Amino acid sequence: MDSTSFGELGWRKTLIEGFEHLGLDGHALLMDAGISSSSPEELTGGALSDGVGMAFELAIVRSGDPALGLKMARHPLKPLSVLSHVVLSAATAEQSLRVAVRYVPTFWPMVTMHAQTLPDRTLVILGMVPGKRPVPPACFDFFVTMLISGYRIVTGQRAKLLKLHYPGQKPANPQPWLDAFGCEVEFGAQQCMVEVCASSVRRRIPTANPAIFELSERIAEQASKRQFGVTSSRVRTEIVKCLGKGEPRREAIAAQLGMSERTLCRRLSDENTNFVAVLDALRREMAETYMQQGDFNPTEITYALGFSDPSNFYRACKRWFGSTPNALRQSGLSLAPKPVSAPSAARSAIQRIARGMGLGKDHSERGADDRVLHQRRKSDGDRRLSPDPRRPKPDAS
């Protein structure tokens, strides 16, 4: 299953069907909110949160129903494909919840979800990746009712909620919210947090099947990687978006990816890398591209790569290439790159940034074997240049 179809199943289809159940044009709402047909790369982080929030705001205006978000969670497992098999075959609601926390970014890239277990209750914290617009309360209405409905389908029982901390202000008529959540509601809270009784979390799932759980979880993990690429690739793409604004921060990148900083570190560690290594490799590749093109001076490249001071870029060049930026630019495009990972999604992002900075139409490409840099430049007309393997490398002394 490709990433587009997974995106459709994960969130587009659910929103469209939910809006249409209430007599609204779901496709038109998503189109007007700017999230109807964008590519998966463009639908990450805060921009997607803003689009989903706008879709709910438009839906409330067109329907005249401020409680609209409470009425859309009709079939919460239907669009989740293999993930529905994972949660249904888990042994307990607690195991099912852990699975949901791990894989929610696969199907809802704008949502953050965390769980904390206490002796008498479990705290489920729902949020959205920060964007430029405030999150409308209708989004929390929708996601909390999705959680409640999903629990009822998986366990066959209604979850015993002790309290809901609700970020929205208390409405003129709070009864629809009290009826939907079935517990005490603290309006105007700092975050959306559901307190679930421990007995509900420990409840066994009637359809539990260890063999199916193991198999379907493995498929869900593979689907997650196909959806977004490996974590390091996703990190590279997000870094490219913010490099021009200064030094990328790990916690900020984690937030853009809809996960905690700790989760990001763990997933990168699973891929035998870390945030600093991913950032360093990406900067090195972009430095090669900019210096090979020859249109920018070292100071301009310094800030394009997010370094705070040119001296930091000079030291990085000595470490990467064994020479200073000025010496490299004068060496006739004879960089000898070390083998580095360059996923296609990240290379595409680099090319988009380069085009935006006026680097021309043609950019570097790395072969799968030797990763040798090819560069097209203007010199007596367009001609293809490639480093001569017999040419000596820059002096590292």
XYZ file of C-alpha atoms in Angstrom:
397
model
C 0.000 0.000 0.000
C 1.515 3.322 -0.982
C 1.732 6.404 1.186
C -1.115 8.204 -0.507
C -3.620 5.437 0.117
C -2.420 5.127 3.683
C -2.975 8.843 4.143
C -6.467 8.519 2.750
C -7.248 5.677 5.141
C -5.590 7.316 8.107
C -7.219 10.696 8.328
C -8.695 12.043 5.094
C -11.263 9.282 4.769
C -12.287 9.506 8.416
C -12.794 13.265 8.259
C -14.641 13.164 4.954
C -17.000 10.406 6.098
C -17.568 12.144 9.433
C -18.482 15.442 7.799
C -20.692 13.758 5.222
C -22.534 11.830 7.953
C -23.671 15.237 9.212
C -24.830 16.343 5.776
C -21.745 18.367 4.851
C -19.532 18.122 1.778
C -16.405 16.566 3.266
C -14.314 16.860 0.115
C -15.174 20.558 -0.226
C -14.303 21.239 3.417
C -10.870 19.671 3.094
C -10.279 21.461 -0.190
C -11.243 24.835 1.278
C -8.941 24.135 4.222
C -6.068 23.371 1.831
C -5.591 19.717 2.792
C -7.517 17.824 0.134
C -4.757 16.663 -2.199
C -1.372 17.736 -0.851
C 1.507 15.311 -0.890
C 2.443 13.462 2.327
C 5.645 15.498 2.674
C 3.652 18.722 2.662
C 1.165 17.366 5.186
C 3.451 17.163 8.180
C 3.764 19.144 11.340
C 2.010 22.377 12.149
C 0.731 23.080 8.633
C -1.431 19.979 8.761
C -2.720 20.875 12.230
C -3.739 24.278 10.898
C -5.532 22.720 7.934
C -7.482 20.205 10.006
C -8.413 22.897 12.503
C -9.644 25.131 9.705
C -11.748 22.288 8.283
C -13.532 21.925 11.631
C -14.068 25.672 11.916
C -15.560 25.799 8.424
C -17.771 22.811 9.215
C -19.170 24.524 12.324
C -19.898 27.697 10.366
C -21.648 25.797 7.575
C -23.630 23.551 9.905
C -24.335 26.017 12.686
C -23.551 23.250 15.191
C -20.775 24.028 17.722
C -20.958 20.441 19.038
C -20.282 18.974 15.593
C -16.987 17.360 16.640
C -18.806 15.166 19.168
C -20.914 13.485 16.485
C -18.378 12.371 13.869
C -16.708 9.303 15.423
C -19.008 6.676 13.935
C -16.546 3.928 12.934
C -13.176 4.773 14.529
C -11.475 1.506 13.495
C -12.830 1.229 9.961
C -10.252 3.462 8.251
C -7.254 2.181 10.219
C -6.511 -0.833 8.021
C -3.984 -3.176 9.652
C -3.847 -1.105 12.848
C -7.398 -2.164 13.653
C -6.213 -5.794 13.693
C -3.421 -4.852 16.095
C -5.681 -3.192 18.669
C -8.365 -5.884 18.379
C -5.889 -8.743 18.880
C -4.074 -7.154 21.839
C -4.407 -8.897 25.198
C -5.662 -5.921 27.194
C -6.860 -2.378 26.677
C -3.536 -1.209 28.101
C -1.576 -3.050 25.405
C -3.965 -1.716 22.778
C -3.411 1.815 24.090
C 0.374 1.430 23.877
C 0.009 0.382 20.243
C -2.208 3.380 19.516
C 0.310 5.761 21.091
C 3.101 4.324 18.958
C 1.337 4.264 15.600
C -1.016 7.229 15.766
C 1.390 9.376 13.634
C 1.007 6.865 10.804
C -2.685 7.630 10.488
C -3.028 11.037 12.150
C 0.246 12.927 11.505
C -1.071 16.084 13.175
C -1.927 14.334 16.463
C 0.294 13.760 19.479
C -0.701 11.092 21.992
C 0.953 10.063 25.242
C -0.091 7.816 28.118
C 1.026 7.786 31.736
C 0.065 4.945 34.071
C -0.687 5.732 37.721
C -1.761 3.260 40.427
C -5.483 4.020 40.123
C -5.768 5.549 36.660
C -4.097 6.128 33.310
C -3.668 9.626 31.901
C -4.111 9.861 28.131
C -2.837 13.187 26.819
C -4.007 14.250 23.364
C -2.604 17.193 21.458
C -1.796 18.517 18.019
C 1.551 19.430 16.521
C 1.888 23.212 17.032
C 0.994 25.318 14.025
C 0.394 29.003 13.393
C -3.277 28.927 14.416
C -4.916 28.030 17.738
C -6.410 24.541 17.835
C -10.227 24.815 17.770
C -12.019 22.887 20.554
C -13.906 20.861 17.930
C -10.659 19.015 17.172
C -10.463 17.801 20.771
C -14.165 16.896 20.670
C -13.461 14.691 17.682
C -10.299 12.998 18.931
C -11.612 12.299 22.443
C -14.828 10.772 21.099
C -12.740 8.718 18.657
C -10.785 7.381 21.640
C -13.943 6.593 23.616
C -15.709 4.952 20.671
C -12.635 2.926 19.785
C -12.403 1.608 23.339
C -16.043 0.514 23.277
C -15.574 -1.359 20.002
C -12.366 -3.085 21.118
C -13.515 -4.145 24.592
C -17.274 -4.305 24.148
C -17.650 -2.039 27.202
C -17.795 1.673 27.829
C -14.635 3.127 29.341
C -14.943 4.500 32.849
C -13.617 8.036 32.576
C -12.827 9.788 35.843
C -12.273 13.265 34.444
C -11.629 15.106 31.198
C -9.377 18.152 31.157
C -10.753 20.114 28.198
C -8.859 23.044 26.604
C -11.976 24.740 25.200
C -13.966 27.307 27.118
C -17.211 26.209 28.738
C -20.010 26.523 26.140
C -23.325 28.209 26.848
C -24.942 24.772 26.941
C -22.367 22.232 28.186
C -24.812 19.322 28.317
C -23.833 17.781 24.919
C -20.219 17.559 26.128
C -21.172 16.115 29.517
C -23.373 13.514 27.819
C -20.716 12.581 25.252
C -17.877 12.163 27.741
C -19.881 10.779 30.664
C -17.610 12.224 33.327
C -16.587 15.416 35.058
C -15.279 17.955 32.541
C -12.827 20.688 33.495
C -13.288 23.361 30.839
C -10.494 25.829 30.080
C -7.717 23.352 30.941
C -4.124 23.825 29.801
C -4.126 20.580 27.803
C -6.482 17.830 26.680
C -6.108 14.966 29.130
C -8.410 12.020 29.787
C -8.241 10.273 33.163
C -9.232 6.625 32.653
C -9.979 4.320 35.581
C -7.376 1.573 36.062
C -10.030 -1.141 35.848
C -10.940 0.006 32.327
C -7.311 -0.002 31.238
C -6.714 -3.505 32.605
C -9.792 -4.921 30.891
C -9.088 -7.919 28.678
C -10.035 -7.798 25.006
C -12.428 -10.579 23.886
C -10.776 -10.927 20.472
C -7.211 -11.199 21.839
C -4.937 -13.390 19.719
C -1.152 -13.305 20.308
C -0.259 -14.703 16.872
C -2.418 -12.193 15.011
C -1.154 -9.382 17.241
C 2.492 -10.157 16.494
C 1.923 -10.463 12.756
C -0.295 -7.399 12.381
C 1.997 -5.244 14.526
C 4.907 -6.198 12.269
C 2.861 -5.185 9.224
C 1.864 -1.922 10.918
C 5.525 -1.137 11.569
C 6.393 -1.761 7.922
C 3.445 0.361 6.828
C 4.580 3.168 9.096
C 8.012 3.174 7.472
C 6.512 3.114 3.976
C 4.233 5.965 4.917
C 6.873 8.396 6.102
C 10.200 6.757 5.388
C 12.567 5.800 8.184
C 12.810 8.236 11.068
C 16.183 9.593 9.969
C 14.725 10.467 6.570
C 11.792 12.274 8.187
C 14.202 14.149 10.449
C 16.291 15.237 7.454
C 13.217 16.574 5.677
C 12.162 18.623 8.712
C 15.710 19.924 9.246
C 15.860 21.193 5.664
C 12.696 23.225 6.276
C 14.190 25.119 9.216
C 17.943 25.304 8.516
C 17.759 28.869 7.237
C 16.283 29.980 10.570
C 19.258 28.906 12.668
C 20.535 25.889 14.551
C 17.910 23.101 14.414
C 16.859 21.902 17.861
C 16.093 18.272 18.541
C 13.037 19.052 20.647
C 11.597 21.285 17.913
C 12.100 18.631 15.227
C 10.486 16.021 17.477
C 7.456 18.282 17.928
C 7.165 18.773 14.173
C 7.151 15.001 13.742
C 4.447 14.598 16.367
C 6.540 12.644 18.865
C 8.366 13.268 22.109
C 12.094 14.015 22.135
C 12.674 10.732 23.942
C 10.776 8.779 21.280
C 12.756 10.501 18.526
C 16.044 9.539 20.182
C 14.906 5.941 20.581
C 13.804 5.591 16.963
C 17.021 7.112 15.652
C 18.978 4.781 17.911
C 17.060 1.852 16.405
C 18.482 2.981 13.042
C 22.021 3.132 14.498
C 22.230 6.913 14.329
C 21.390 10.016 16.358
C 20.163 13.565 15.780
C 23.632 15.132 15.681
C 24.846 12.603 13.103
C 21.802 13.109 10.869
C 22.189 16.895 11.027
C 25.917 16.719 10.317
C 25.508 14.413 7.299
C 22.781 16.602 5.834
C 24.805 19.790 6.280
C 27.765 18.135 4.587
C 25.713 17.176 1.546
C 24.167 20.634 1.270
C 27.580 22.269 1.656
C 28.837 20.179 -1.268
C 25.876 21.247 -3.381
C 26.306 24.953 -2.634
C 30.086 24.993 -3.110
C 29.947 22.917 -6.278
C 27.463 25.360 -7.750
C 29.753 28.269 -6.893
C 27.011 30.906 -6.645
C 27.359 31.602 -2.908
C 30.220 32.737 -0.738
C 31.141 30.910 2.493
C 29.328 33.404 4.711
C 26.075 32.922 2.819
C 26.462 29.144 2.991
C 27.160 29.416 6.725
C 23.723 30.835 7.456
C 21.955 28.700 4.841
C 23.176 25.647 6.772
C 21.989 27.027 10.110
C 25.420 27.754 11.587
C 25.494 30.711 13.975
C 28.986 31.825 13.007
C 31.222 31.410 9.905
C 33.989 29.963 12.073
C 31.746 26.983 12.874
C 31.254 26.333 9.164
C 35.003 26.625 8.511
C 35.755 24.049 11.210
C 33.071 21.737 9.831
C 34.588 21.960 6.340
C 38.025 21.068 7.676
C 36.482 18.034 9.370
C 34.375 17.006 6.353
C 36.740 17.687 3.470
C 40.145 18.402 5.003
C 40.228 21.957 3.685
C 38.658 25.397 4.150
C 35.606 26.578 2.156
C 37.648 29.065 0.115
C 40.246 26.451 -0.768
C 37.536 24.010 -1.789
C 35.808 26.545 -4.054
C 39.130 27.246 -5.756
C 40.006 23.567 -6.171
C 37.935 23.065 -9.306
C 35.038 21.023 -7.905
C 37.219 18.170 -6.735
C 35.386 17.208 -3.573
C 35.640 13.551 -2.676
C 32.531 12.833 -0.610
C 32.415 10.208 2.087
C 29.629 7.633 1.838
C 26.516 9.083 3.458
C 22.876 8.211 3.405
C 20.816 10.393 1.095
C 17.183 9.225 0.990
C 15.277 10.453 -2.020
C 12.785 12.420 0.081
C 15.590 14.386 1.710
C 17.351 14.990 -1.617
C 14.091 16.310 -3.049
C 13.740 18.644 -0.091
C 17.299 19.896 -0.593
C 16.572 20.533 -4.248
C 13.441 22.514 -3.387
C 15.430 24.672 -0.969
C 18.186 25.120 -3.540
C 15.698 26.201 -6.209
C 14.202 28.688 -3.782
C 17.656 30.164 -3.167
C 18.351 30.485 -6.885
C 20.848 27.692 -7.328
C 19.580 26.840 -10.799
C 17.652 23.932 -12.251
C 20.255 21.181 -12.007
C 21.540 19.793 -8.732
C 23.682 17.032 -7.386
C 22.708 13.397 -7.605
C 24.362 10.563 -5.805
C 24.825 7.134 -7.328
C 23.778 4.144 -5.258
C 27.270 2.659 -5.293
C 30.045 5.211 -5.139
C 27.959 8.337 -4.245
C 30.114 10.399 -6.607
C 28.869 13.926 -7.104
C 27.833 14.949 -10.631
C 27.427 18.603 -11.369
C 26.130 20.546 -14.337
C 27.238 24.147 -14.643
C 27.429 26.853 -17.273
C 30.743 26.891 -19.052
C 30.761 27.392 -22.814
C 27.205 26.081 -22.766
C 25.740 23.314 -20.606
C 28.048 20.345 -20.164
C 28.167 17.491 -17.684
C 31.076 17.438 -15.282
C 32.116 14.576 -13.058
C 35.058 14.368 -10.648
C 38.086 12.649 -12.113
C 38.875 9.687 -9.830
C 42.562 10.093 -10.732
C 42.580 13.656 -9.483
C 44.230 13.993 -6.054
C 42.004 14.784 -3.067
C 42.407 18.122 -1.280
C 45.379 18.174 1.036
C 44.140 17.331 4.544
C 47.165 18.863 6.187
